[in-house]
């Protein structure tokens, strides 16, 4: 029996949460080794386990993968979440790259100064409503499918749902002007593997708190 993937990252969302999402969507069980100290990170670096000296890192299929997008691509390709041909893979990649640009704002939000956090929530909402969500609303409206690309679940759907739900934690009515995205969110959330991941007790991480922020600073700051 193949070993479960092992995820190396602090105990929080960050850039690893998308990896958790896609593994869960694929129905893949995984283990986690949480980084809690600078010494743990140093041990990985000294052991040549981190190609560019940084995490996320995922041990999978005898490899130690780094760089979030490369990890996501590998898992998606392996588990048939990356389209049926080059055209579909390119569309999926474009949608994922755009969504990850928006998700990055959410990832960095807890590390801002308190006075800047509310301003950034407004900025995130404006970018989502003006730049990103209209694109996906039009895609869903024009092709009439339940998925963004083709007729099956893909990495693009998973990352978009992750981003929408993270934004709704901060701005509950963020989808009020986007009926097709509202329908999309309900449908994708009810896919059995994803529904299980969204239930209490899963390996989905809660919103970042002060403990997580302090841990990240302690590990990665000089």
Short mmCIF file of C-alpha atoms in Angstrom, two decimals:
data_model
loop_
_atom_site.label_atom_id
_atom_site.label_comp_id
_atom_site.label_asym_id
_atom_site.label_seq_id
_atom_site.Cartn_x
_atom_site.Cartn_y
_atom_site.Cartn_z
CA UNK A 1 0.00 0.00 0.00
CA UNK A 2 1.39 3.39 -0.97
CA UNK A 3 2.31 5.73 1.83
CA UNK A 4 0.01 8.64 2.49
CA UNK A 5 1.24 12.05 1.36
CA UNK A 6 2.87 13.94 4.22
CA UNK A 7 2.49 17.72 4.43
CA UNK A 8 5.16 19.85 6.12
CA UNK A 9 3.90 23.26 7.22
CA UNK A 10 2.78 25.16 10.34
CA UNK A 11 -0.59 24.19 11.82
CA UNK A 12 -2.67 26.70 9.89
CA UNK A 13 -3.96 27.60 6.47
CA UNK A 14 -1.34 29.63 4.64
CA UNK A 15 -0.23 28.36 1.26
CA UNK A 16 -0.68 24.73 2.28
CA UNK A 17 -4.46 24.99 2.64
CA UNK A 18 -5.01 24.76 -1.11
CA UNK A 19 -3.03 21.51 -1.09
CA UNK A 20 -5.26 20.16 1.67
CA UNK A 21 -8.31 21.16 -0.34
CA UNK A 22 -7.25 19.40 -3.54
CA UNK A 23 -6.15 16.23 -1.72
CA UNK A 24 -9.48 16.16 0.11
CA UNK A 25 -11.41 16.77 -3.12
CA UNK A 26 -9.58 13.82 -4.68
CA UNK A 27 -10.47 11.65 -1.70
CA UNK A 28 -6.82 11.21 -0.68
CA UNK A 29 -5.99 10.77 3.00
CA UNK A 30 -2.84 12.55 4.13
CA UNK A 31 -0.64 13.04 7.18
CA UNK A 32 0.78 16.29 8.46
CA UNK A 33 3.98 17.16 10.28
CA UNK A 34 3.48 20.60 11.73
CA UNK A 35 6.37 23.02 11.93
CA UNK A 36 6.36 24.69 15.34
CA UNK A 37 9.94 25.88 15.73
CA UNK A 38 12.72 27.45 13.71
CA UNK A 39 14.80 24.37 14.52
CA UNK A 40 12.38 22.08 12.68
CA UNK A 41 12.62 24.24 9.57
CA UNK A 42 16.40 24.33 9.87
CA UNK A 43 16.51 20.53 10.08
CA UNK A 44 14.57 20.22 6.83
CA UNK A 45 16.84 22.79 5.18
CA UNK A 46 20.04 21.13 6.43
CA UNK A 47 18.80 17.75 5.25
CA UNK A 48 18.35 19.01 1.68
CA UNK A 49 14.63 18.29 1.86
CA UNK A 50 13.59 21.75 0.64
CA UNK A 51 14.68 22.52 -2.90
CA UNK A 52 14.46 26.28 -2.39
CA UNK A 53 14.82 26.24 1.40
CA UNK A 54 11.13 26.93 2.03
CA UNK A 55 7.77 25.29 2.66
CA UNK A 56 5.12 24.16 1.74
CA UNK A 57 6.69 20.77 1.15
CA UNK A 58 4.79 17.58 0.41
CA UNK A 59 6.26 14.11 0.49
CA UNK A 60 4.40 12.10 -2.15
CA UNK A 61 5.25 9.16 -4.41
CA UNK A 62 8.87 9.14 -3.29
CA UNK A 63 9.34 12.84 -4.01
CA UNK A 64 9.65 15.93 -1.86
CA UNK A 65 7.64 18.52 -3.77
CA UNK A 66 7.90 22.26 -3.16
CA UNK A 67 6.35 25.36 -4.76
CA UNK A 68 2.60 25.46 -4.16
CA UNK A 69 1.50 25.59 -7.79
CA UNK A 70 3.73 22.66 -8.76
CA UNK A 71 2.32 20.62 -5.89
CA UNK A 72 -1.24 21.47 -6.92
CA UNK A 73 -0.56 20.59 -10.56
CA UNK A 74 0.93 17.21 -9.66
CA UNK A 75 -1.95 16.20 -7.41
CA UNK A 76 -4.56 17.47 -9.86
CA UNK A 77 -2.97 15.65 -12.80
CA UNK A 78 -2.61 12.43 -10.83
CA UNK A 79 -6.22 12.44 -9.65
CA UNK A 80 -7.91 13.56 -12.89
CA UNK A 81 -8.66 17.10 -11.74
CA UNK A 82 -6.71 18.80 -14.53
CA UNK A 83 -8.87 18.46 -17.63
CA UNK A 84 -8.97 15.97 -20.48
CA UNK A 85 -6.72 17.78 -22.98
CA UNK A 86 -4.29 20.67 -23.39
CA UNK A 87 -7.04 23.22 -23.99
CA UNK A 88 -8.88 22.30 -20.80
CA UNK A 89 -5.64 22.21 -18.78
CA UNK A 90 -4.76 25.69 -20.02
CA UNK A 91 -8.19 27.06 -19.06
CA UNK A 92 -7.94 25.42 -15.65
CA UNK A 93 -4.46 26.86 -15.18
CA UNK A 94 -5.60 30.39 -16.11
CA UNK A 95 -8.55 30.23 -13.73
CA UNK A 96 -6.41 28.84 -10.91
CA UNK A 97 -3.69 31.45 -11.39
CA UNK A 98 -6.23 34.26 -11.25
CA UNK A 99 -7.94 32.84 -8.20
CA UNK A 100 -4.65 32.31 -6.40
CA UNK A 101 -3.83 36.00 -6.92
CA UNK A 102 -7.00 36.82 -4.98
CA UNK A 103 -6.38 34.08 -2.42
CA UNK A 104 -2.91 35.48 -1.72
CA UNK A 105 -4.52 38.67 -0.37
CA UNK A 106 -6.51 36.56 2.07
CA UNK A 107 -3.44 34.55 3.10
CA UNK A 108 -1.45 37.68 3.91
CA UNK A 109 -4.30 39.53 5.66
CA UNK A 110 -3.64 38.28 9.24
CA UNK A 111 -0.03 39.46 9.03
CA UNK A 112 -0.99 43.09 8.40
CA UNK A 113 -0.98 45.71 11.11
CA UNK A 114 -4.40 45.92 12.85
CA UNK A 115 -5.06 49.38 11.42
CA UNK A 116 -4.49 48.06 7.90
CA UNK A 117 -6.58 44.92 8.16
CA UNK A 118 -9.99 46.54 7.72
CA UNK A 119 -8.71 48.60 4.79
CA UNK A 120 -7.47 45.42 3.17
CA UNK A 121 -10.85 43.72 3.62
CA UNK A 122 -12.37 46.57 1.58
CA UNK A 123 -9.62 46.17 -1.02
CA UNK A 124 -10.18 42.41 -1.24
CA UNK A 125 -13.93 42.88 -1.64
CA UNK A 126 -13.45 45.42 -4.42
CA UNK A 127 -11.01 43.23 -6.32
CA UNK A 128 -13.24 40.17 -5.96
CA UNK A 129 -16.39 41.99 -7.06
CA UNK A 130 -14.85 44.05 -9.87
CA UNK A 131 -12.02 41.92 -11.26
CA UNK A 132 -12.41 38.25 -10.40
CA UNK A 133 -15.99 37.19 -9.70
CA UNK A 134 -17.45 38.69 -12.90
CA UNK A 135 -15.12 36.45 -14.91
CA UNK A 136 -16.33 33.27 -13.24
CA UNK A 137 -19.95 34.39 -13.21
CA UNK A 138 -19.77 34.85 -16.99
CA UNK A 139 -18.04 31.50 -17.52
CA UNK A 140 -20.74 29.66 -15.57
CA UNK A 141 -23.55 31.60 -17.23
CA UNK A 142 -22.26 31.16 -20.78
CA UNK A 143 -21.52 27.44 -20.86
CA UNK A 144 -24.29 26.30 -18.54
CA UNK A 145 -22.25 23.57 -16.83
CA UNK A 146 -21.96 23.03 -13.10
CA UNK A 147 -18.14 23.12 -13.36
CA UNK A 148 -15.83 25.85 -14.64
CA UNK A 149 -14.17 23.65 -17.27
CA UNK A 150 -15.74 20.72 -19.07
CA UNK A 151 -18.21 18.47 -17.33
CA UNK A 152 -16.22 17.28 -14.33
CA UNK A 153 -14.63 18.65 -11.18
CA UNK A 154 -11.24 20.28 -11.65
CA UNK A 155 -8.58 22.09 -9.69
CA UNK A 156 -10.16 25.38 -10.83
CA UNK A 157 -13.43 24.55 -9.07
CA UNK A 158 -11.69 23.50 -5.88
CA UNK A 159 -9.51 26.61 -5.57
CA UNK A 160 -12.38 28.94 -6.43
CA UNK A 161 -14.61 27.38 -3.78
CA UNK A 162 -11.82 27.61 -1.21
CA UNK A 163 -11.39 31.30 -2.01
CA UNK A 164 -15.11 32.09 -1.97
CA UNK A 165 -15.62 30.46 1.43
CA UNK A 166 -12.58 32.23 2.88
CA UNK A 167 -13.90 35.57 1.63
CA UNK A 168 -17.38 34.85 3.00
CA UNK A 169 -15.85 34.49 6.46
CA UNK A 170 -14.89 38.16 6.24
CA UNK A 171 -17.66 39.45 3.93
CA UNK A 172 -20.74 37.20 4.24
CA UNK A 173 -22.65 38.83 1.36
CA UNK A 174 -19.73 38.87 -1.09
CA UNK A 175 -21.71 36.82 -3.68
CA UNK A 176 -24.94 38.82 -3.48
CA UNK A 177 -24.62 40.06 -7.07
CA UNK A 178 -23.47 36.72 -8.52
CA UNK A 179 -26.30 34.16 -8.70
CA UNK A 180 -24.38 31.63 -10.77
CA UNK A 181 -21.50 31.68 -8.30
CA UNK A 182 -23.98 31.24 -5.46
CA UNK A 183 -25.35 28.13 -7.18
CA UNK A 184 -21.81 26.95 -7.95
CA UNK A 185 -20.81 27.29 -4.29
CA UNK A 186 -23.73 25.16 -3.11
CA UNK A 187 -23.20 22.47 -5.74
CA UNK A 188 -19.45 22.10 -5.32
CA UNK A 189 -19.76 22.17 -1.52
CA UNK A 190 -22.06 19.17 -1.75
CA UNK A 191 -19.73 16.94 -3.72
CA UNK A 192 -19.20 14.08 -1.22
CA UNK A 193 -15.43 14.39 -0.77
CA UNK A 194 -15.64 18.17 -0.40
CA UNK A 195 -18.68 17.99 1.86
CA UNK A 196 -16.72 15.67 4.14
CA UNK A 197 -13.78 18.11 4.20
CA UNK A 198 -16.12 20.95 5.19
CA UNK A 199 -17.51 19.04 8.15
CA UNK A 200 -16.19 19.51 11.71
CA UNK A 201 -13.28 17.27 12.58
CA UNK A 202 -11.66 17.29 9.14
CA UNK A 203 -8.13 18.48 8.42
CA UNK A 204 -9.45 21.77 7.06
CA UNK A 205 -7.83 24.52 9.09
CA UNK A 206 -9.76 27.30 10.88
CA UNK A 207 -9.26 30.99 10.13
CA UNK A 208 -5.82 32.20 11.25
CA UNK A 209 -5.63 33.38 14.85
CA UNK A 210 -2.96 35.15 16.89
CA UNK A 211 -1.33 31.85 17.86
CA UNK A 212 -0.86 30.89 14.22
CA UNK A 213 0.50 34.33 13.32
CA UNK A 214 3.00 34.23 16.22
CA UNK A 215 4.09 30.71 15.25
CA UNK A 216 4.75 31.76 11.66
CA UNK A 217 6.73 34.79 12.79
CA UNK A 218 8.78 32.66 15.21
CA UNK A 219 9.63 30.11 12.52
CA UNK A 220 10.31 32.29 9.50
CA UNK A 221 11.41 35.69 10.78
CA UNK A 222 15.16 36.26 11.41
#
